Amino acid sequence: MIDIVLVNWNSGAQLREAVASIAGNHGGVVDRIVVVDNDSVDDSMVNVNLGDCQIPLDFIFNKNNLGFGAACNQGAKLCESEYILFLNPDARLFRDSLSVPLDYMRKHENANVGISGIQLIDSLGQVSRTCARFPTAFLLIVQTFGLNKVPWLRSWSHHMDEWDHANDREVDHVIGAFFLVRRELFESLAGFDERFFVYLEDLDISYRARKAGWRSVYLASAQAFHAGGGTSGQIKAGRLFYALRSRLFYAFKHFSPVSAWVLAGATLFIEPVSRSVFSIFRGGLKDLGNTLRGYGMLWRALPTILKNSRK
């Protein structure tokens, strides 16, 4: 019925809690769990088990961190069920987390729904605003100026922060932390684009699915826990670098050449200034240092990024 893929990188006890939440609530629904470890150096892979639950549990151990998309693709190759759930290790499933979206997608009238997400609750018990609209070059350029941080311009972001996520709704994109997809669709799209090391690989596949005629839905009638931030919070400069890198890949893949180059120019020359100003006010010199290091990494990687974008 459904296989679950979790990609782990130094997730600590969160991974064990995620696996336990699957075993404790969904033994009759889940056919297989695949955990792909991206060269973790902590103890997160120690004692990962299902207890008395009989769900098959497979492990893939990478000798290097291959990135989120590539690791997801590895796990998906072991999946044989009709649906695949890509689940973050900092998430925990509740009793209705799988049954509601599965029942929805199996209805005849929803046969063209290829991707589903559900309502995610954070550590404060609040509903996270996780859905997004497909970004345009304009919206991303606005972001380089930091205008989307102004309260009355929140809708100028591709993130749907202005919506309270309190009702079921068709959306452009649901967050990859809980990303339920039909396996036939995932395989027809050749999985995630592995050029996105982390960030926007889920948005990219949502966009490609829409172009192929599939819909994505968000279901507020089912919930799961998601801590948010994940282990990427351990490396703030690297997190910024990969976010900007993925933005450029997305732009050169889906925008016109003119729009992509304008966005690249704004990302490289304007945004470092606007982000630096926000960094000083938000976190002082330490935050500024992380911002500048992230842009330094981007500039050094720029020739490789531009070369790979042409593939």
PDB file of C-alpha atoms in Angstrom:
ATOM      1  CA  MET A   1       0.000   0.000   0.000  1.00  0.00           C
ATOM      2  CA  ILE A   2       2.664   2.542   1.050  1.00  0.00           C
ATOM      3  CA  ASP A   3       6.445   2.543   1.493  1.00  0.00           C
ATOM      4  CA  ILE A   4       8.203   5.184   3.593  1.00  0.00           C
ATOM      5  CA  VAL A   5      11.648   6.640   2.876  1.00  0.00           C
ATOM      6  CA  LEU A   6      13.557   8.580   5.532  1.00  0.00           C
ATOM      7  CA  VAL A   7      16.859  10.305   4.781  1.00  0.00           C
ATOM      8  CA  ASN A   8      19.051  10.673   7.842  1.00  0.00           C
ATOM      9  CA  TRP A   9      21.959  12.989   8.500  1.00  0.00           C
ATOM     10  CA  ASN A  10      22.932  13.323  12.160  1.00  0.00           C
ATOM     11  CA  SER A  11      19.305  13.384  13.315  1.00  0.00           C
ATOM     12  CA  GLY A  12      20.031  11.922  16.735  1.00  0.00           C
ATOM     13  CA  ALA A  13      17.075  10.504  18.627  1.00  0.00           C
ATOM     14  CA  GLN A  14      14.626  12.115  16.191  1.00  0.00           C
ATOM     15  CA  LEU A  15      15.120   9.303  13.680  1.00  0.00           C
ATOM     16  CA  ARG A  16      14.324   6.635  16.243  1.00  0.00           C
ATOM     17  CA  GLU A  17      11.218   8.553  17.321  1.00  0.00           C
ATOM     18  CA  ALA A  18      10.069   8.882  13.702  1.00  0.00           C
ATOM     19  CA  VAL A  19      10.459   5.162  13.043  1.00  0.00           C
ATOM     20  CA  ALA A  20       8.711   4.328  16.330  1.00  0.00           C
ATOM     21  CA  SER A  21       5.761   6.544  15.372  1.00  0.00           C
ATOM     22  CA  ILE A  22       5.357   4.574  12.140  1.00  0.00           C
ATOM     23  CA  ALA A  23       5.556   1.220  13.871  1.00  0.00           C
ATOM     24  CA  GLY A  24       3.204   2.269  16.646  1.00  0.00           C
ATOM     25  CA  ASN A  25       0.434   3.654  14.454  1.00  0.00           C
ATOM     26  CA  HIS A  26       0.623   2.200  10.960  1.00  0.00           C
ATOM     27  CA  GLY A  27       1.635  -1.456  11.066  1.00  0.00           C
ATOM     28  CA  GLY A  28      -1.254  -2.479   8.847  1.00  0.00           C
ATOM     29  CA  VAL A  29      -0.734   0.233   6.234  1.00  0.00           C
ATOM     30  CA  VAL A  30       3.014   0.465   5.650  1.00  0.00           C
ATOM     31  CA  ASP A  31       4.659  -2.219   3.514  1.00  0.00           C
ATOM     32  CA  ARG A  32       8.275  -1.149   3.957  1.00  0.00           C
ATOM     33  CA  ILE A  33      10.451   1.471   5.632  1.00  0.00           C
ATOM     34  CA  VAL A  34      13.743   2.474   4.042  1.00  0.00           C
ATOM     35  CA  VAL A  35      16.249   4.544   6.013  1.00  0.00           C
ATOM     36  CA  VAL A  36      19.032   6.111   3.942  1.00  0.00           C
ATOM     37  CA  ASP A  37      21.921   7.422   6.012  1.00  0.00           C
ATOM     38  CA  ASN A  38      24.032  10.176   4.455  1.00  0.00           C
ATOM     39  CA  ASP A  39      27.311   9.479   6.280  1.00  0.00           C
ATOM     40  CA  SER A  40      26.136  10.498   9.756  1.00  0.00           C
ATOM     41  CA  VAL A  41      28.782  10.841  12.453  1.00  0.00           C
ATOM     42  CA  ASP A  42      26.459  10.853  15.466  1.00  0.00           C
ATOM     43  CA  ASP A  43      24.630   7.917  17.067  1.00  0.00           C
ATOM     44  CA  SER A  44      21.387   8.425  15.146  1.00  0.00           C
ATOM     45  CA  MET A  45      21.587   5.029  13.425  1.00  0.00           C
ATOM     46  CA  VAL A  46      22.129   3.145  16.673  1.00  0.00           C
ATOM     47  CA  ASN A  47      19.161   1.086  17.889  1.00  0.00           C
ATOM     48  CA  VAL A  48      16.828   2.084  15.070  1.00  0.00           C
ATOM     49  CA  ASN A  49      14.236  -0.674  15.183  1.00  0.00           C
ATOM     50  CA  LEU A  50      10.521  -1.390  15.000  1.00  0.00           C
ATOM     51  CA  GLY A  51      10.150  -3.310  18.241  1.00  0.00           C
ATOM     52  CA  ASP A  52       7.526  -6.012  17.804  1.00  0.00           C
ATOM     53  CA  CYS A  53       6.157  -4.512  14.581  1.00  0.00           C
ATOM     54  CA  GLN A  54       6.730  -6.730  11.530  1.00  0.00           C
ATOM     55  CA  ILE A  55       7.171  -4.011   8.891  1.00  0.00           C
ATOM     56  CA  PRO A  56      10.310  -4.734   6.804  1.00  0.00           C
ATOM     57  CA  LEU A  57      13.013  -2.202   7.670  1.00  0.00           C
ATOM     58  CA  ASP A  58      15.861  -1.629   5.204  1.00  0.00           C
ATOM     59  CA  PHE A  59      18.997   0.464   5.604  1.00  0.00           C
ATOM     60  CA  ILE A  60      21.263   2.122   3.071  1.00  0.00           C
ATOM     61  CA  PHE A  61      24.570   3.482   4.380  1.00  0.00           C
ATOM     62  CA  ASN A  62      26.301   6.056   2.181  1.00  0.00           C
ATOM     63  CA  LYS A  63      30.006   6.679   2.650  1.00  0.00           C
ATOM     64  CA  ASN A  64      29.485  10.322   1.696  1.00  0.00           C
ATOM     65  CA  ASN A  65      26.655  12.820   2.081  1.00  0.00           C
ATOM     66  CA  LEU A  66      24.994  12.548  -1.332  1.00  0.00           C
ATOM     67  CA  GLY A  67      22.328  15.146  -0.612  1.00  0.00           C
ATOM     68  CA  PHE A  68      18.623  14.810   0.091  1.00  0.00           C
ATOM     69  CA  GLY A  69      17.318  14.252  -3.424  1.00  0.00           C
ATOM     70  CA  ALA A  70      19.906  11.633  -4.344  1.00  0.00           C
ATOM     71  CA  ALA A  71      19.329   9.748  -1.088  1.00  0.00           C
ATOM     72  CA  CYS A  72      15.558   9.822  -1.632  1.00  0.00           C
ATOM     73  CA  ASN A  73      16.075   8.341  -5.077  1.00  0.00           C
ATOM     74  CA  GLN A  74      18.200   5.582  -3.566  1.00  0.00           C
ATOM     75  CA  GLY A  75      15.476   4.709  -1.085  1.00  0.00           C
ATOM     76  CA  ALA A  76      12.740   4.868  -3.714  1.00  0.00           C
ATOM     77  CA  LYS A  77      14.490   2.185  -5.772  1.00  0.00           C
ATOM     78  CA  LEU A  78      13.682  -0.296  -2.998  1.00  0.00           C
ATOM     79  CA  CYS A  79      10.012   0.685  -2.948  1.00  0.00           C
ATOM     80  CA  GLU A  80       7.370  -1.441  -4.658  1.00  0.00           C
ATOM     81  CA  SER A  81       4.103  -0.136  -3.186  1.00  0.00           C
ATOM     82  CA  GLU A  82       1.582   2.082  -4.945  1.00  0.00           C
ATOM     83  CA  TYR A  83       2.540   5.102  -2.832  1.00  0.00           C
ATOM     84  CA  ILE A  84       5.825   6.434  -1.451  1.00  0.00           C
ATOM     85  CA  LEU A  85       5.989   8.752   1.531  1.00  0.00           C
ATOM     86  CA  PHE A  86       9.157  10.802   1.876  1.00  0.00           C
ATOM     87  CA  LEU A  87       9.260  11.653   5.564  1.00  0.00           C
ATOM     88  CA  ASN A  88      11.774  13.805   7.435  1.00  0.00           C
ATOM     89  CA  PRO A  89      13.416  12.185  10.463  1.00  0.00           C
ATOM     90  CA  ASP A  90      12.326  15.158  12.600  1.00  0.00           C
ATOM     91  CA  ALA A  91       8.678  14.254  11.943  1.00  0.00           C
ATOM     92  CA  ARG A  92       6.386  11.921  13.870  1.00  0.00           C
ATOM     93  CA  LEU A  93       3.212  10.361  12.545  1.00  0.00           C
ATOM     94  CA  PHE A  94      -0.112  10.304  14.369  1.00  0.00           C
ATOM     95  CA  ARG A  95      -2.857   7.707  13.991  1.00  0.00           C
ATOM     96  CA  ASP A  96      -4.593   9.464  11.077  1.00  0.00           C
ATOM     97  CA  SER A  97      -1.453  10.717   9.326  1.00  0.00           C
ATOM     98  CA  LEU A  98      -1.563   8.091   6.574  1.00  0.00           C
ATOM     99  CA  SER A  99      -5.154   6.858   6.423  1.00  0.00           C
ATOM    100  CA  VAL A 100      -6.653  10.272   5.575  1.00  0.00           C
ATOM    101  CA  PRO A 101      -4.414  11.143   2.593  1.00  0.00           C
ATOM    102  CA  LEU A 102      -4.464   7.556   1.321  1.00  0.00           C
ATOM    103  CA  ASP A 103      -8.279   7.426   1.411  1.00  0.00           C
ATOM    104  CA  TYR A 104      -8.411  10.777  -0.364  1.00  0.00           C
ATOM    105  CA  MET A 105      -6.027   9.778  -3.150  1.00  0.00           C
ATOM    106  CA  ARG A 106      -7.754   6.433  -3.732  1.00  0.00           C
ATOM    107  CA  LYS A 107     -11.106   8.036  -4.539  1.00  0.00           C
ATOM    108  CA  HIS A 108     -11.980   7.845  -8.211  1.00  0.00           C
ATOM    109  CA  GLU A 109     -12.529  11.602  -8.483  1.00  0.00           C
ATOM    110  CA  ASN A 110      -9.003  12.207  -7.164  1.00  0.00           C
ATOM    111  CA  ALA A 111      -7.230   9.928  -9.610  1.00  0.00           C
ATOM    112  CA  ASN A 112      -5.228  12.883 -10.932  1.00  0.00           C
ATOM    113  CA  VAL A 113      -3.948  13.864  -7.477  1.00  0.00           C
ATOM    114  CA  GLY A 114      -0.327  12.802  -7.598  1.00  0.00           C
ATOM    115  CA  ILE A 115       1.055  14.429  -4.443  1.00  0.00           C
ATOM    116  CA  SER A 116      -0.442  14.988  -1.017  1.00  0.00           C
ATOM    117  CA  GLY A 117       0.660  16.725   2.152  1.00  0.00           C
ATOM    118  CA  ILE A 118      -0.989  17.112   5.537  1.00  0.00           C
ATOM    119  CA  GLN A 119      -1.151  19.616   8.364  1.00  0.00           C
ATOM    120  CA  LEU A 120       2.104  19.745  10.314  1.00  0.00           C
ATOM    121  CA  ILE A 121       2.206  20.732  13.978  1.00  0.00           C
ATOM    122  CA  ASP A 122       5.379  22.277  15.424  1.00  0.00           C
ATOM    123  CA  SER A 123       6.958  21.921  18.862  1.00  0.00           C
ATOM    124  CA  LEU A 124       4.726  24.727  20.211  1.00  0.00           C
ATOM    125  CA  GLY A 125       1.580  22.955  19.067  1.00  0.00           C
ATOM    126  CA  GLN A 126       0.973  25.466  16.298  1.00  0.00           C
ATOM    127  CA  VAL A 127       0.101  24.765  12.678  1.00  0.00           C
ATOM    128  CA  SER A 128       3.120  25.304  10.440  1.00  0.00           C
ATOM    129  CA  ARG A 129       2.580  27.215   7.216  1.00  0.00           C
ATOM    130  CA  THR A 130       4.316  24.838   4.881  1.00  0.00           C
ATOM    131  CA  CYS A 131       2.733  25.108   1.432  1.00  0.00           C
ATOM    132  CA  ALA A 132       4.072  27.178  -1.420  1.00  0.00           C
ATOM    133  CA  ARG A 133       3.093  28.550  -4.783  1.00  0.00           C
ATOM    134  CA  PHE A 134       5.386  28.050  -7.737  1.00  0.00           C
ATOM    135  CA  PRO A 135       7.847  30.951  -7.666  1.00  0.00           C
ATOM    136  CA  THR A 136       8.156  33.393 -10.500  1.00  0.00           C
ATOM    137  CA  ALA A 137      11.331  35.249 -11.307  1.00  0.00           C
ATOM    138  CA  PHE A 138       9.660  38.409  -9.996  1.00  0.00           C
ATOM    139  CA  LEU A 139       8.879  36.875  -6.594  1.00  0.00           C
ATOM    140  CA  LEU A 140      12.414  35.572  -6.180  1.00  0.00           C
ATOM    141  CA  ILE A 141      13.919  38.891  -7.215  1.00  0.00           C
ATOM    142  CA  VAL A 142      11.678  40.621  -4.653  1.00  0.00           C
ATOM    143  CA  GLN A 143      13.113  38.192  -2.113  1.00  0.00           C
ATOM    144  CA  THR A 144      16.672  39.296  -2.905  1.00  0.00           C
ATOM    145  CA  PHE A 145      15.729  42.807  -1.768  1.00  0.00           C
ATOM    146  CA  GLY A 146      14.178  41.430   1.424  1.00  0.00           C
ATOM    147  CA  LEU A 147      10.811  43.014   0.630  1.00  0.00           C
ATOM    148  CA  ASN A 148       8.973  39.784   1.437  1.00  0.00           C
ATOM    149  CA  LYS A 149       9.988  40.311   5.086  1.00  0.00           C
ATOM    150  CA  VAL A 150       7.787  43.416   5.299  1.00  0.00           C
ATOM    151  CA  PRO A 151       4.518  42.333   7.016  1.00  0.00           C
ATOM    152  CA  TRP A 152       2.123  43.859   4.461  1.00  0.00           C
ATOM    153  CA  LEU A 153       4.111  42.358   1.561  1.00  0.00           C
ATOM    154  CA  ARG A 154       4.048  38.749   2.799  1.00  0.00           C
ATOM    155  CA  SER A 155       2.084  37.654  -0.270  1.00  0.00           C
ATOM    156  CA  TRP A 156       5.095  38.727  -2.363  1.00  0.00           C
ATOM    157  CA  SER A 157       6.754  35.474  -1.366  1.00  0.00           C
ATOM    158  CA  HIS A 158       6.197  32.079  -2.936  1.00  0.00           C
ATOM    159  CA  HIS A 159       5.710  30.726   0.588  1.00  0.00           C
ATOM    160  CA  MET A 160       2.006  30.808   1.499  1.00  0.00           C
ATOM    161  CA  ASP A 161       2.589  32.435   4.894  1.00  0.00           C
ATOM    162  CA  GLU A 162      -0.531  34.579   4.582  1.00  0.00           C
ATOM    163  CA  TRP A 163      -2.780  31.487   4.641  1.00  0.00           C
ATOM    164  CA  ASP A 164      -3.497  29.836   8.018  1.00  0.00           C
ATOM    165  CA  HIS A 165      -3.416  26.256   6.615  1.00  0.00           C
ATOM    166  CA  ALA A 166      -6.646  25.456   8.467  1.00  0.00           C
ATOM    167  CA  ASN A 167      -8.545  23.876   5.556  1.00  0.00           C
ATOM    168  CA  ASP A 168      -8.103  21.350   2.761  1.00  0.00           C
ATOM    169  CA  ARG A 169      -6.937  22.985  -0.437  1.00  0.00           C
ATOM    170  CA  GLU A 170      -5.343  22.296  -3.783  1.00  0.00           C
ATOM    171  CA  VAL A 171      -1.917  23.936  -3.824  1.00  0.00           C
ATOM    172  CA  ASP A 172       1.088  24.180  -6.075  1.00  0.00           C
ATOM    173  CA  HIS A 173       3.425  22.529  -3.605  1.00  0.00           C
ATOM    174  CA  VAL A 174       3.463  20.733  -0.251  1.00  0.00           C
ATOM    175  CA  ILE A 175       6.592  20.595   1.885  1.00  0.00           C
ATOM    176  CA  GLY A 176       8.971  17.679   1.420  1.00  0.00           C
ATOM    177  CA  ALA A 177       8.937  16.885   5.160  1.00  0.00           C
ATOM    178  CA  PHE A 178       5.750  14.865   4.487  1.00  0.00           C
ATOM    179  CA  PHE A 179       5.604  14.246   0.754  1.00  0.00           C
ATOM    180  CA  LEU A 180       3.204  11.489  -0.291  1.00  0.00           C
ATOM    181  CA  VAL A 181       3.472  10.672  -3.989  1.00  0.00           C
ATOM    182  CA  ARG A 182       2.167   7.993  -6.312  1.00  0.00           C
ATOM    183  CA  ARG A 183       5.074   5.732  -7.222  1.00  0.00           C
ATOM    184  CA  GLU A 184       4.072   5.653 -10.888  1.00  0.00           C
ATOM    185  CA  LEU A 185       4.305   9.449 -10.983  1.00  0.00           C
ATOM    186  CA  PHE A 186       7.627   9.549  -9.141  1.00  0.00           C
ATOM    187  CA  GLU A 187       9.151   7.003 -11.498  1.00  0.00           C
ATOM    188  CA  SER A 188       7.731   8.679 -14.609  1.00  0.00           C
ATOM    189  CA  LEU A 189       9.533  11.883 -13.584  1.00  0.00           C
ATOM    190  CA  ALA A 190      12.786   9.983 -12.897  1.00  0.00           C
ATOM    191  CA  GLY A 191      12.613  10.982  -9.249  1.00  0.00           C
ATOM    192  CA  PHE A 192      14.190  14.046  -7.722  1.00  0.00           C
ATOM    193  CA  ASP A 193      16.679  16.091  -9.744  1.00  0.00           C
ATOM    194  CA  GLU A 194      19.931  15.304  -7.954  1.00  0.00           C
ATOM    195  CA  ARG A 195      21.526  18.608  -8.901  1.00  0.00           C
ATOM    196  CA  PHE A 196      19.542  20.032  -5.973  1.00  0.00           C
ATOM    197  CA  PHE A 197      21.718  18.833  -3.082  1.00  0.00           C
ATOM    198  CA  VAL A 198      19.114  20.037  -0.611  1.00  0.00           C
ATOM    199  CA  TYR A 199      16.214  22.555  -0.858  1.00  0.00           C
ATOM    200  CA  LEU A 200      13.826  23.025  -3.791  1.00  0.00           C
ATOM    201  CA  GLU A 201      14.191  19.468  -5.101  1.00  0.00           C
ATOM    202  CA  ASP A 202      10.655  18.875  -3.813  1.00  0.00           C
ATOM    203  CA  LEU A 203       9.374  22.110  -5.382  1.00  0.00           C
ATOM    204  CA  ASP A 204      11.018  21.140  -8.660  1.00  0.00           C
ATOM    205  CA  ILE A 205       9.300  17.745  -8.790  1.00  0.00           C
ATOM    206  CA  SER A 206       5.957  19.326  -7.817  1.00  0.00           C
ATOM    207  CA  TYR A 207       6.311  21.709 -10.760  1.00  0.00           C
ATOM    208  CA  ARG A 208       7.205  18.912 -13.134  1.00  0.00           C
ATOM    209  CA  ALA A 209       4.245  16.889 -11.874  1.00  0.00           C
ATOM    210  CA  ARG A 210       1.899  19.828 -12.530  1.00  0.00           C
ATOM    211  CA  LYS A 211       3.258  20.218 -16.048  1.00  0.00           C
ATOM    212  CA  ALA A 212       2.554  16.514 -16.587  1.00  0.00           C
ATOM    213  CA  GLY A 213      -1.100  17.035 -15.597  1.00  0.00           C
ATOM    214  CA  TRP A 214      -1.059  15.967 -11.931  1.00  0.00           C
ATOM    215  CA  ARG A 215      -2.466  17.879  -8.956  1.00  0.00           C
ATOM    216  CA  SER A 216      -1.085  18.442  -5.445  1.00  0.00           C
ATOM    217  CA  VAL A 217      -3.356  18.748  -2.408  1.00  0.00           C
ATOM    218  CA  TYR A 218      -2.946  19.838   1.199  1.00  0.00           C
ATOM    219  CA  LEU A 219      -5.168  18.084   3.724  1.00  0.00           C
ATOM    220  CA  ALA A 220      -5.745  19.851   7.031  1.00  0.00           C
ATOM    221  CA  SER A 221      -7.928  16.923   8.106  1.00  0.00           C
ATOM    222  CA  ALA A 222      -4.832  14.871   8.988  1.00  0.00           C
ATOM    223  CA  GLN A 223      -1.897  15.906  11.151  1.00  0.00           C
ATOM    224  CA  ALA A 224       1.701  14.948  11.915  1.00  0.00           C
ATOM    225  CA  PHE A 225       4.387  16.491  14.081  1.00  0.00           C
ATOM    226  CA  HIS A 226       7.318  18.254  12.439  1.00  0.00           C
ATOM    227  CA  ALA A 227      10.025  19.907  14.497  1.00  0.00           C
ATOM    228  CA  GLY A 228      11.189  22.051  11.568  1.00  0.00           C
ATOM    229  CA  GLY A 229      14.675  23.236  10.741  1.00  0.00           C
ATOM    230  CA  GLY A 230      16.051  19.715  11.013  1.00  0.00           C
ATOM    231  CA  THR A 231      19.733  19.053  11.251  1.00  0.00           C
ATOM    232  CA  SER A 232      20.506  21.726   8.646  1.00  0.00           C
ATOM    233  CA  GLY A 233      20.391  24.175  11.551  1.00  0.00           C
ATOM    234  CA  GLN A 234      23.750  22.769  12.575  1.00  0.00           C
ATOM    235  CA  ILE A 235      25.461  24.508   9.660  1.00  0.00           C
ATOM    236  CA  LYS A 236      23.921  27.933   9.055  1.00  0.00           C
ATOM    237  CA  ALA A 237      26.409  29.172   6.455  1.00  0.00           C
ATOM    238  CA  GLY A 238      26.147  25.907   4.536  1.00  0.00           C
ATOM    239  CA  ARG A 239      22.363  26.018   4.751  1.00  0.00           C
ATOM    240  CA  LEU A 240      22.329  29.467   3.152  1.00  0.00           C
ATOM    241  CA  PHE A 241      24.748  28.345   0.449  1.00  0.00           C
ATOM    242  CA  TYR A 242      22.657  25.328  -0.538  1.00  0.00           C
ATOM    243  CA  ALA A 243      19.438  27.373  -0.512  1.00  0.00           C
ATOM    244  CA  LEU A 244      20.940  29.956  -2.873  1.00  0.00           C
ATOM    245  CA  ARG A 245      22.566  27.277  -5.016  1.00  0.00           C
ATOM    246  CA  SER A 246      19.242  25.475  -5.426  1.00  0.00           C
ATOM    247  CA  ARG A 247      17.518  28.748  -6.282  1.00  0.00           C
ATOM    248  CA  LEU A 248      19.923  29.288  -9.162  1.00  0.00           C
ATOM    249  CA  PHE A 249      19.453  25.725 -10.409  1.00  0.00           C
ATOM    250  CA  TYR A 250      15.681  26.178 -10.284  1.00  0.00           C
ATOM    251  CA  ALA A 251      15.867  29.497 -12.132  1.00  0.00           C
ATOM    252  CA  PHE A 252      18.054  28.259 -14.974  1.00  0.00           C
ATOM    253  CA  LYS A 253      15.917  25.126 -15.274  1.00  0.00           C
ATOM    254  CA  HIS A 254      12.451  26.692 -15.285  1.00  0.00           C
ATOM    255  CA  PHE A 255      12.758  30.407 -16.153  1.00  0.00           C
ATOM    256  CA  SER A 256      13.687  32.085 -19.396  1.00  0.00           C
ATOM    257  CA  PRO A 257      17.422  32.758 -19.813  1.00  0.00           C
ATOM    258  CA  VAL A 258      16.888  36.506 -19.354  1.00  0.00           C
ATOM    259  CA  SER A 259      14.888  36.044 -16.146  1.00  0.00           C
ATOM    260  CA  ALA A 260      17.365  33.510 -14.797  1.00  0.00           C
ATOM    261  CA  TRP A 261      20.332  35.805 -15.382  1.00  0.00           C
ATOM    262  CA  VAL A 262      18.553  38.806 -13.839  1.00  0.00           C
ATOM    263  CA  LEU A 263      17.776  36.720 -10.769  1.00  0.00           C
ATOM    264  CA  ALA A 264      21.353  35.458 -10.647  1.00  0.00           C
ATOM    265  CA  GLY A 265      22.635  39.035 -10.734  1.00  0.00           C
ATOM    266  CA  ALA A 266      20.280  40.080  -7.940  1.00  0.00           C
ATOM    267  CA  THR A 267      21.266  37.026  -5.884  1.00  0.00           C
ATOM    268  CA  LEU A 268      24.986  37.674  -6.284  1.00  0.00           C
ATOM    269  CA  PHE A 269      25.137  41.468  -6.008  1.00  0.00           C
ATOM    270  CA  ILE A 270      22.016  42.814  -4.261  1.00  0.00           C
ATOM    271  CA  GLU A 271      20.971  40.143  -1.809  1.00  0.00           C
ATOM    272  CA  PRO A 272      24.323  39.953   0.033  1.00  0.00           C
ATOM    273  CA  VAL A 273      23.728  43.575   1.093  1.00  0.00           C
ATOM    274  CA  SER A 274      20.072  43.181   2.085  1.00  0.00           C
ATOM    275  CA  ARG A 275      20.723  39.921   3.927  1.00  0.00           C
ATOM    276  CA  SER A 276      23.695  41.413   5.744  1.00  0.00           C
ATOM    277  CA  VAL A 277      21.564  44.270   7.042  1.00  0.00           C
ATOM    278  CA  PHE A 278      18.874  41.859   8.256  1.00  0.00           C
ATOM    279  CA  SER A 279      21.541  39.624   9.781  1.00  0.00           C
ATOM    280  CA  ILE A 280      22.981  42.423  11.886  1.00  0.00           C
ATOM    281  CA  PHE A 281      19.571  43.337  13.278  1.00  0.00           C
ATOM    282  CA  ARG A 282      18.543  39.711  13.775  1.00  0.00           C
ATOM    283  CA  GLY A 283      21.648  38.062  15.203  1.00  0.00           C
ATOM    284  CA  GLY A 284      24.488  40.545  15.334  1.00  0.00           C
ATOM    285  CA  LEU A 285      28.018  39.893  14.128  1.00  0.00           C
ATOM    286  CA  LYS A 286      27.783  36.111  14.450  1.00  0.00           C
ATOM    287  CA  ASP A 287      24.780  35.967  12.139  1.00  0.00           C
ATOM    288  CA  LEU A 288      26.470  38.398   9.763  1.00  0.00           C
ATOM    289  CA  GLY A 289      29.519  36.127   9.670  1.00  0.00           C
ATOM    290  CA  ASN A 290      27.389  33.124   8.702  1.00  0.00           C
ATOM    291  CA  THR A 291      25.708  35.173   5.967  1.00  0.00           C
ATOM    292  CA  LEU A 292      28.998  36.324   4.476  1.00  0.00           C
ATOM    293  CA  ARG A 293      30.470  32.823   4.623  1.00  0.00           C
ATOM    294  CA  GLY A 294      27.422  31.473   2.814  1.00  0.00           C
ATOM    295  CA  TYR A 295      27.828  33.979  -0.004  1.00  0.00           C
ATOM    296  CA  GLY A 296      31.550  33.292  -0.139  1.00  0.00           C
ATOM    297  CA  MET A 297      30.763  29.614  -0.708  1.00  0.00           C
ATOM    298  CA  LEU A 298      28.305  30.582  -3.440  1.00  0.00           C
ATOM    299  CA  TRP A 299      30.816  32.742  -5.288  1.00  0.00           C
ATOM    300  CA  ARG A 300      33.460  30.016  -5.155  1.00  0.00           C
ATOM    301  CA  ALA A 301      31.005  27.419  -6.469  1.00  0.00           C
ATOM    302  CA  LEU A 302      29.531  29.686  -9.160  1.00  0.00           C
ATOM    303  CA  PRO A 303      31.488  28.257 -12.160  1.00  0.00           C
ATOM    304  CA  THR A 304      30.371  24.727 -11.272  1.00  0.00           C
ATOM    305  CA  ILE A 305      26.781  25.846 -10.693  1.00  0.00           C
ATOM    306  CA  LEU A 306      26.587  27.545 -14.083  1.00  0.00           C
ATOM    307  CA  LYS A 307      28.183  24.549 -15.803  1.00  0.00           C
ATOM    308  CA  ASN A 308      25.744  22.075 -14.240  1.00  0.00           C
ATOM    309  CA  SER A 309      22.782  24.349 -14.950  1.00  0.00           C
ATOM    310  CA  ARG A 310      23.315  23.859 -18.675  1.00  0.00           C
ATOM    311  CA  LYS A 311      22.820  20.085 -18.503  1.00  0.00           C
TER     312      LYS A 311
END
